[in-house]
PDB file of C-alpha atoms in Angstrom:
ATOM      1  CA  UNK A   1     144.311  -6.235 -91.400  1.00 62.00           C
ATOM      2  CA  UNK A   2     143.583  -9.635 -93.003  1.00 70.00           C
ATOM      3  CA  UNK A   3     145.660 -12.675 -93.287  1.00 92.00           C
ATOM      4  CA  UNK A   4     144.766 -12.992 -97.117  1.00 96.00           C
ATOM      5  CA  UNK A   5     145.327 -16.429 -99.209  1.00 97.00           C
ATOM      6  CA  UNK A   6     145.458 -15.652-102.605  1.00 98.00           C
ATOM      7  CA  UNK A   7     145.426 -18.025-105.502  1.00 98.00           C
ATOM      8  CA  UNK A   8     145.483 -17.070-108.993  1.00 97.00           C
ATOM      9  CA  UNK A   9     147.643 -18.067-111.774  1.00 96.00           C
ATOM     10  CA  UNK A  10     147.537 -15.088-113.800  1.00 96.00           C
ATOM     11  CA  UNK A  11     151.469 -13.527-112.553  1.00 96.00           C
ATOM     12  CA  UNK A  12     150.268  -9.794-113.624  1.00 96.00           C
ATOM     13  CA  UNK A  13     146.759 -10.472-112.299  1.00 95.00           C
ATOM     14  CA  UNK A  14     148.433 -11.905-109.078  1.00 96.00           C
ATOM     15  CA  UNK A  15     150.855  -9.277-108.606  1.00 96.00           C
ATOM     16  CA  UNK A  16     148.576  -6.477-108.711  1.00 96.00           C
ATOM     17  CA  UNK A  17     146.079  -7.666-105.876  1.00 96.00           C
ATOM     18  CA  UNK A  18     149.450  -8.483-103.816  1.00 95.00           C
ATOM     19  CA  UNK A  19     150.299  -5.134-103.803  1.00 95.00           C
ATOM     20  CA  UNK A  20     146.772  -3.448-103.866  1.00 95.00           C
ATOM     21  CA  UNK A  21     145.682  -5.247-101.211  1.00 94.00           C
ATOM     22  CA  UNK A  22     148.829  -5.072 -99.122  1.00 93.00           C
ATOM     23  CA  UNK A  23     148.394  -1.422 -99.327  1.00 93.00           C
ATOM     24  CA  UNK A  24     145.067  -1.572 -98.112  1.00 91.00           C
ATOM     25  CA  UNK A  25     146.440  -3.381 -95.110  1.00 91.00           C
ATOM     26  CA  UNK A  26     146.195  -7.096 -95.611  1.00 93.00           C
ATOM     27  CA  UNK A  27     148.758  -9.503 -95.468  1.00 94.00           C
ATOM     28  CA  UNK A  28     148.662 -11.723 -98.352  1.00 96.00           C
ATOM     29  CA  UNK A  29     150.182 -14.753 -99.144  1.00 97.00           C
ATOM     30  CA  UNK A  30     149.539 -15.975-102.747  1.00 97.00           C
ATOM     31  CA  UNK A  31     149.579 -19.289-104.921  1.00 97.00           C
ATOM     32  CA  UNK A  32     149.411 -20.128-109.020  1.00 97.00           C
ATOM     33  CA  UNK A  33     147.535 -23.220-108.119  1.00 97.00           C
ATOM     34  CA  UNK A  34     145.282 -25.032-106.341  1.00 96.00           C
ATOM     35  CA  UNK A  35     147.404 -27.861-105.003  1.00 96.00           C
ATOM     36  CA  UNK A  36     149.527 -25.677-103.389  1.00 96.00           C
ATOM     37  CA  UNK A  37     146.962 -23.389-101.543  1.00 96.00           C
ATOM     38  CA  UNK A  38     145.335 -26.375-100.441  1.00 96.00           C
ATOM     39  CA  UNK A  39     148.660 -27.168 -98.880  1.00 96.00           C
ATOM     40  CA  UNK A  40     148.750 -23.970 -97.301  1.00 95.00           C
ATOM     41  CA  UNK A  41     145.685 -24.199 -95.600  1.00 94.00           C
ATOM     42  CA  UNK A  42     146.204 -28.059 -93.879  1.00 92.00           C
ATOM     43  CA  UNK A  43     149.817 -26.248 -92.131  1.00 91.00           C
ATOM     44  CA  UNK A  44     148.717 -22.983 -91.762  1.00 91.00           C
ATOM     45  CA  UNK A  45     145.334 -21.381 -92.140  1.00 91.00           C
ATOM     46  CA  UNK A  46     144.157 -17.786 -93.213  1.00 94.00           C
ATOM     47  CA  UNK A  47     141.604 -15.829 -92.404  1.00 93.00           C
ATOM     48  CA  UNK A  48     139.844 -15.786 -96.143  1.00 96.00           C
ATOM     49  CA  UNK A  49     140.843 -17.193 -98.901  1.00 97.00           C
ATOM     50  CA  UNK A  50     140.364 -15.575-102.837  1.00 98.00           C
ATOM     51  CA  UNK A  51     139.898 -17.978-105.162  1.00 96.00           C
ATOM     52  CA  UNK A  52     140.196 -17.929-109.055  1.00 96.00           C
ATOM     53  CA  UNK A  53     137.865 -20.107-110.844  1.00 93.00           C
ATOM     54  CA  UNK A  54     139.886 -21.008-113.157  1.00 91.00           C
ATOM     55  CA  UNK A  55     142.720 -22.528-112.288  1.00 94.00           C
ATOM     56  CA  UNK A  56     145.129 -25.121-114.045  1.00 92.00           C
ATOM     57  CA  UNK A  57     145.018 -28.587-112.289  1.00 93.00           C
ATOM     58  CA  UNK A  58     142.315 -28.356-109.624  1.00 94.00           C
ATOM     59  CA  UNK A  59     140.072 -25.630-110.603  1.00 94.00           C
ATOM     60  CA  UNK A  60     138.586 -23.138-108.155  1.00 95.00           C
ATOM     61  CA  UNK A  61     135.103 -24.622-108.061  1.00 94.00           C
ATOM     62  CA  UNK A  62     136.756 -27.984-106.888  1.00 96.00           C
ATOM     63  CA  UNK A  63     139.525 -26.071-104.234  1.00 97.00           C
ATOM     64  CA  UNK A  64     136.482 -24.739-103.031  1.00 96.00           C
ATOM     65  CA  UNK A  65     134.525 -28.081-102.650  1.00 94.00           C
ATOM     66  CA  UNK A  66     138.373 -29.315-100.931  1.00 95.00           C
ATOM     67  CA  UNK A  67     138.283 -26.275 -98.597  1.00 95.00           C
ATOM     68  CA  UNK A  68     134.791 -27.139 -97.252  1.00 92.00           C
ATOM     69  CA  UNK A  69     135.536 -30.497 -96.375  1.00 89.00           C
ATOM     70  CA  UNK A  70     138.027 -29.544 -93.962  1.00 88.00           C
ATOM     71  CA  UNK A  71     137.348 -25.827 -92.655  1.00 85.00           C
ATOM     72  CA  UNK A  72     134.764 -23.155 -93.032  1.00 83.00           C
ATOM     73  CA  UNK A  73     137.006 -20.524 -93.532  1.00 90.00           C
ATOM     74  CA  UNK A  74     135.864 -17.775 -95.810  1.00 92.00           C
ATOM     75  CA  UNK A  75     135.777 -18.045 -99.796  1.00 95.00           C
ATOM     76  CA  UNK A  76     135.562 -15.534-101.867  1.00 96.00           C
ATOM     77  CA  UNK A  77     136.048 -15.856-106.027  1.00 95.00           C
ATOM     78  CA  UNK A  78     137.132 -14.549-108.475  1.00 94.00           C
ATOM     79  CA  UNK A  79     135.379 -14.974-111.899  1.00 90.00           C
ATOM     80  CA  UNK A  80     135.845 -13.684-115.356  1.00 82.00           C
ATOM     81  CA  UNK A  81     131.750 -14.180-116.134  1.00 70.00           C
ATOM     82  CA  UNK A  82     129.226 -13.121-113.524  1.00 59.00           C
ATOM     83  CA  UNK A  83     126.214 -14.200-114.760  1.00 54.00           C
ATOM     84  CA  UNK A  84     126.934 -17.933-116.145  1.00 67.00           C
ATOM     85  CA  UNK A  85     127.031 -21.227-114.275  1.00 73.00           C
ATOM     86  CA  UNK A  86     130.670 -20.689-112.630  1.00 77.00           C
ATOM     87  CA  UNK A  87     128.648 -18.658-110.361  1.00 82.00           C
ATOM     88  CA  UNK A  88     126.422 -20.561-109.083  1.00 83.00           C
ATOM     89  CA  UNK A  89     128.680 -24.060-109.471  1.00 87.00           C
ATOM     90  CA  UNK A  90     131.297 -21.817-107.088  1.00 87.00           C
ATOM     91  CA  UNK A  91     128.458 -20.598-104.320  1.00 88.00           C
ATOM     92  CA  UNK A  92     126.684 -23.943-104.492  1.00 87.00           C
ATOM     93  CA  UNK A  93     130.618 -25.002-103.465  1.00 90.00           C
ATOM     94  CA  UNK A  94     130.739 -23.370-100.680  1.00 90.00           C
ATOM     95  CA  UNK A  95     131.790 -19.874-101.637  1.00 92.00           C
ATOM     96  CA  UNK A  96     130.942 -16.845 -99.339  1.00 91.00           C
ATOM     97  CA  UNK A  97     130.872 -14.219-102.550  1.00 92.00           C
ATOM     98  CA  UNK A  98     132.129 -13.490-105.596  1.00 91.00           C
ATOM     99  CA  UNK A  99     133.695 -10.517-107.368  1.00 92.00           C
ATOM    100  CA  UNK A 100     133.738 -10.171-111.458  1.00 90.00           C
ATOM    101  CA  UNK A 101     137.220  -9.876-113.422  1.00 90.00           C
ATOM    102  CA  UNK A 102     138.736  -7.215-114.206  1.00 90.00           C
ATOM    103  CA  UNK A 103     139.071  -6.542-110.727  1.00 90.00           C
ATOM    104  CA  UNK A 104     138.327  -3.585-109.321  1.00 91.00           C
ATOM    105  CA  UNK A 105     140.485  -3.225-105.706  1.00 91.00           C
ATOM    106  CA  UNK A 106     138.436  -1.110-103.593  1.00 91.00           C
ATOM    107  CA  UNK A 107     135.429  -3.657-104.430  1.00 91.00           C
ATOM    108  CA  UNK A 108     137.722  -6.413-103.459  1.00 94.00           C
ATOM    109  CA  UNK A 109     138.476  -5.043-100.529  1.00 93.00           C
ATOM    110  CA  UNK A 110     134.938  -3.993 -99.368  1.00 92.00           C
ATOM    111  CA  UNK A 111     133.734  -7.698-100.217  1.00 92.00           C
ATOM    112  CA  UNK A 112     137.075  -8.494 -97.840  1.00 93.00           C
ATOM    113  CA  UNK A 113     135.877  -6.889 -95.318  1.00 90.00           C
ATOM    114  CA  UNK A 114     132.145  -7.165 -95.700  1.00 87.00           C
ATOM    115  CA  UNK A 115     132.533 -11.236 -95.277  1.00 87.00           C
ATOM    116  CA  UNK A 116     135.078 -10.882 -92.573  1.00 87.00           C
ATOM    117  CA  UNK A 117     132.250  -8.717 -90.408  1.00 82.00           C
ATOM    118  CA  UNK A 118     130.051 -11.627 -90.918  1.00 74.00           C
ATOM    119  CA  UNK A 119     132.588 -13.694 -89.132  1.00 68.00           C
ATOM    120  CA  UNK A 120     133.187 -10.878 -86.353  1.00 65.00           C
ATOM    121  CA  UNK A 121     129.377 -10.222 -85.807  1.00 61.00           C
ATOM    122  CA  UNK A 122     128.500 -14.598 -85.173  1.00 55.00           C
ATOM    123  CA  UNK A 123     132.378 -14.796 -82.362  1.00 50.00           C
ATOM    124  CA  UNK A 124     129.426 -14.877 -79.024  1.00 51.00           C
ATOM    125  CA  UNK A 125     126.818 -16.100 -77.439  1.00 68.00           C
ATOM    126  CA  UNK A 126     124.352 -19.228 -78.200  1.00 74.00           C
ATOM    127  CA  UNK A 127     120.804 -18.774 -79.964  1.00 76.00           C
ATOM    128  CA  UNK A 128     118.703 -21.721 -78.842  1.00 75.00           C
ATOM    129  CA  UNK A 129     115.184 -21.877 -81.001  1.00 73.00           C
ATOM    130  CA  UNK A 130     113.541 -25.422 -80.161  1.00 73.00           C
ATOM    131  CA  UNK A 131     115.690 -27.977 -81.072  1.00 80.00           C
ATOM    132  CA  UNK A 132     117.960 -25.580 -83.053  1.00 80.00           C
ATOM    133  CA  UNK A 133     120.704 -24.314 -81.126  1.00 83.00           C
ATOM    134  CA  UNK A 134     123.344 -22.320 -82.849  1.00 77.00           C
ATOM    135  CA  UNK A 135     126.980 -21.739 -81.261  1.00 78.00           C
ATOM    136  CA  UNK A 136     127.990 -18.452 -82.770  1.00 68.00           C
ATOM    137  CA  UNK A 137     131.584 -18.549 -81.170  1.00 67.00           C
ATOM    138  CA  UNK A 138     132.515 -22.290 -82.438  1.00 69.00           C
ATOM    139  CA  UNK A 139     130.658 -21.488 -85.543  1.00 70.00           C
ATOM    140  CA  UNK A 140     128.109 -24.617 -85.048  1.00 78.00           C
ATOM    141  CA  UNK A 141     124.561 -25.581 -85.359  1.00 89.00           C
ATOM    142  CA  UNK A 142     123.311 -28.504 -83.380  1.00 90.00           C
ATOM    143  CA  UNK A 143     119.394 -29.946 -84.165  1.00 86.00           C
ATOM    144  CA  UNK A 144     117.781 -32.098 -81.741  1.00 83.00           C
ATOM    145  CA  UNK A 145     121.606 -33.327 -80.078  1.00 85.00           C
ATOM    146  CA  UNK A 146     122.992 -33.281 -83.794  1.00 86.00           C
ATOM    147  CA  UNK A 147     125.584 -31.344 -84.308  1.00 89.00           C
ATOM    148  CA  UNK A 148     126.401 -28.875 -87.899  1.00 91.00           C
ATOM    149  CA  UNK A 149     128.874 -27.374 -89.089  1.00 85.00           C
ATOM    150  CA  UNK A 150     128.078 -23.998 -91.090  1.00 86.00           C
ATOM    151  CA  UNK A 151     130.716 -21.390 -93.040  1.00 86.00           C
ATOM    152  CA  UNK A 152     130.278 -17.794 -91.336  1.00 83.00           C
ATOM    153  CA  UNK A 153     127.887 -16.864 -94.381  1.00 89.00           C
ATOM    154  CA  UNK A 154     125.425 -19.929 -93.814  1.00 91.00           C
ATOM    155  CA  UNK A 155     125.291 -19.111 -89.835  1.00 88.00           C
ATOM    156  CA  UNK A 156     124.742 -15.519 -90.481  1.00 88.00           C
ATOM    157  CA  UNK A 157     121.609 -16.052 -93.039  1.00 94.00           C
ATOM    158  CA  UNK A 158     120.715 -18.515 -90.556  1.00 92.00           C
ATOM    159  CA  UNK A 159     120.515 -16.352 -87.197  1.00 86.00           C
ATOM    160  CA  UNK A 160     118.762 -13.230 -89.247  1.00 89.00           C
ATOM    161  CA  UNK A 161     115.981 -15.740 -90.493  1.00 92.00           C
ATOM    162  CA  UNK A 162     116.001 -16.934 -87.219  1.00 84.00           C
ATOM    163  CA  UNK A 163     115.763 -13.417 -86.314  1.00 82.00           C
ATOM    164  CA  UNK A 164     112.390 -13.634 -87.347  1.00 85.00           C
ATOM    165  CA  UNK A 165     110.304 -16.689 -87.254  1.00 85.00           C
ATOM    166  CA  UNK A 166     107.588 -16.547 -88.856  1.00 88.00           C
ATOM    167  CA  UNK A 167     108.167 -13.289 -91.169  1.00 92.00           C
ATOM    168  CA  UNK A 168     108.957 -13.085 -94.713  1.00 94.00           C
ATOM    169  CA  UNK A 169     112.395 -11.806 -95.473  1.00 96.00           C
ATOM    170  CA  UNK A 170     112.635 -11.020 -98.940  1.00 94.00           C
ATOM    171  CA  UNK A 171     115.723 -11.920-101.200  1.00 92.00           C
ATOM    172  CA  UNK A 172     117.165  -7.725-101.018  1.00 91.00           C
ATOM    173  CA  UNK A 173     116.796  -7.819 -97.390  1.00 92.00           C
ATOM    174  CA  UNK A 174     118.977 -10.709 -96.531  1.00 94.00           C
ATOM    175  CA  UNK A 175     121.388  -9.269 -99.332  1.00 92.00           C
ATOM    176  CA  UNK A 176     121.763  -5.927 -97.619  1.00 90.00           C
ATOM    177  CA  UNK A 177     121.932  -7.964 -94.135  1.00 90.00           C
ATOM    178  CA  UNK A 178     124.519 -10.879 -94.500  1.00 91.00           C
ATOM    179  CA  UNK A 179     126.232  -9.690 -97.738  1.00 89.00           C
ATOM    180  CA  UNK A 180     126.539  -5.681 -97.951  1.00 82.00           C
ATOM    181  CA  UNK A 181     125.072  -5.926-100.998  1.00 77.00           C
ATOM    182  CA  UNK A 182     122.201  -3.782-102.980  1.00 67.00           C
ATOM    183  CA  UNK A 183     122.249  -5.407-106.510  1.00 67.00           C
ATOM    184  CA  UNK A 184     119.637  -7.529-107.059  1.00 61.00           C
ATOM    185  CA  UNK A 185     121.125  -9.868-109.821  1.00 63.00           C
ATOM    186  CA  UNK A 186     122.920 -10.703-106.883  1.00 76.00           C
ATOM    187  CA  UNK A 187     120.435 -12.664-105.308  1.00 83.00           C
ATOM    188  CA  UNK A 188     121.464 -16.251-106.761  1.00 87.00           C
ATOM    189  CA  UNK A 189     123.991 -15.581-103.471  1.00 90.00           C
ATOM    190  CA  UNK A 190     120.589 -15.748-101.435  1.00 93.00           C
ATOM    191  CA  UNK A 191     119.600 -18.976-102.833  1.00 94.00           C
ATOM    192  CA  UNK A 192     122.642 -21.120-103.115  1.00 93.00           C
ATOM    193  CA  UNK A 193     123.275 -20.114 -99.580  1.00 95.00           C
ATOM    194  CA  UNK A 194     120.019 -21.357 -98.413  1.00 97.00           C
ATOM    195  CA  UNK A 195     120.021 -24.254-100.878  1.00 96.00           C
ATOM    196  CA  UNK A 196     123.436 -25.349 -98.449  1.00 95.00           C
ATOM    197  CA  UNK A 197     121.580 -24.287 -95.296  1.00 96.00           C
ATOM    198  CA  UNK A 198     118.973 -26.911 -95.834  1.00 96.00           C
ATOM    199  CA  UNK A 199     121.533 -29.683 -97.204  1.00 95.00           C
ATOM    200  CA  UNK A 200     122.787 -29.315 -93.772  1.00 93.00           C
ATOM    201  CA  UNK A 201     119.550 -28.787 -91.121  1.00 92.00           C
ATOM    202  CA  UNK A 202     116.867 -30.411 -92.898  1.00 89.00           C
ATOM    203  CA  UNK A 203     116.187 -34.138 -92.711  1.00 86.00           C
ATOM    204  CA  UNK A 204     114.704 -33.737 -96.566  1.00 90.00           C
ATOM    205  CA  UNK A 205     116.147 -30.652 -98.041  1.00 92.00           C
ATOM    206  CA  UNK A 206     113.155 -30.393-100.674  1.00 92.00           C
ATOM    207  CA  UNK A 207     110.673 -30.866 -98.041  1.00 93.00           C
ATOM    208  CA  UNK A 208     111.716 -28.310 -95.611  1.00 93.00           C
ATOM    209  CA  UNK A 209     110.871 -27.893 -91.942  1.00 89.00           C
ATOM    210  CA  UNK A 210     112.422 -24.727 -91.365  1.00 92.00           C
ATOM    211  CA  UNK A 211     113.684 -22.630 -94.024  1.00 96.00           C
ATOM    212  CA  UNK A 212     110.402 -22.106 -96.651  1.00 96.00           C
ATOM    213  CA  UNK A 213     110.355 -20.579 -99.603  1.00 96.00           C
ATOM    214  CA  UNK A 214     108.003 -17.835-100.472  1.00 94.00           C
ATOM    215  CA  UNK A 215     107.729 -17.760-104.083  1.00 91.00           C
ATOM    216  CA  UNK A 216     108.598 -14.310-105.970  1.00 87.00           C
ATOM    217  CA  UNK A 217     109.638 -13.227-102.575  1.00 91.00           C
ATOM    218  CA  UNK A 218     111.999 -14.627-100.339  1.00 95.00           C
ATOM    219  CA  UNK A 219     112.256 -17.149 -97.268  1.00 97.00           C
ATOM    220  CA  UNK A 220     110.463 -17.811 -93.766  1.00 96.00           C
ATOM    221  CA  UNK A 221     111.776 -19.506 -90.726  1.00 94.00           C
ATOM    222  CA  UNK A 222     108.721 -21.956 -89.497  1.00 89.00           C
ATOM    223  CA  UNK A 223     109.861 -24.479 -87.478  1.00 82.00           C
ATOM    224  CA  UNK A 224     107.517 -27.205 -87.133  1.00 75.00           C
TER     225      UNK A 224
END
């Protein structure tokens, strides 16, 4: 069972994941706006938070930004068009996934639980790779003394690259590996994920040192 923040200002909308998800187990607590969740999450914080894009007030691309500048708790959102710019706006945010409106619960759920696994499988043990050392309990990177902070999604594309230094991983691999997925449109997740990544380890994110790019394939970890 997950301790579920919910914001969406659609009452019917709202309503219905309340009680679908509750009877899938989670505890949910749900908001109509942003303002308030935000609130929410400075006195007491959830275990994942689903986000609507769009919101009145503060939308959901912005809660999200708001979210990352204090916690990397999970994100997923909720969007009425999945293959426009709120998309990739939302994962280049911060967001761990996203699931398309009308909402289907079961997917809901499986994302849920897909992105709390992530969180689960990165709770031990240190990875130390040169300079790079990675914290998987406190959820922290650290390059040459520097310390990082990286969502549960980031660190877990980050450990399977580091995985396997020096190998190609191609953009359905990682999918199937940190997000449970299979569709391949789904691969803008890949890239604004690693897009963050190196915002946050590399000195010049378009000149990277780690994380390369393999056109029409996928990524490498090289370290220098």
């Amino acid at each position: 069972m997950a301790g579920i923040l919910l914001v969406e200002d659609d009452p019917s909308v709202r309503t219905g994941l309340e009680l679908a998800l509750a009877r899938q187990g989670h505890s949910v607590t749900s908001y109509a706006s942003g303002e308030e969740a935000l609130d929410h999450i400075r006195s007491r914080r959830p275990e994942i938070v689903i986000l609507d894009v769009m919101l009145p007030g503060i939308d959901g691309v912005e809660v999200c930004r708001r979210i990352r500048k204090m916690d990397q708790l999970p994100v997923i959102l909720l969007t009425a068009r999945g293959d426009d710019l709120d998309v990739v706006v939302g994962l280049e945010a911060g967001a761990d996934d996203y699931v398309v409106k009308p909402v289907e619960p079961r997917v809901l759920d499986a994302r849920i639980r897909a992105v709390l696994r992530r969180v689960e499988s990165v709770a031990s043990d240190r990875i130390t790779f040169g300079d790079l050392v990675v914290d998987r309990g406190a959820l922290k990177v650290s390059l040459a003394g520097r310390e990082i902070h990286l969502t549960p999604t980031e660190l877990r594309l980050l450990l399977e690259l580091v995985r396997h230094p020096g190998q190609v991983l191609n953009r359905r691999y990682l999918l199937r590996a940190v997000w449970d997925h299979t569709h391949v449109a789904d691969s803008r997740l890949v890239d604004a994920c690693v897009q963050r990544v190196r915002a946050k380890i590399e000195s010049v994110p378009a000149e990277p040192d780690f994380i390369h790019t393999v056109r029409g394939f996928g990524y490498r970890f090289s370290p220098p």
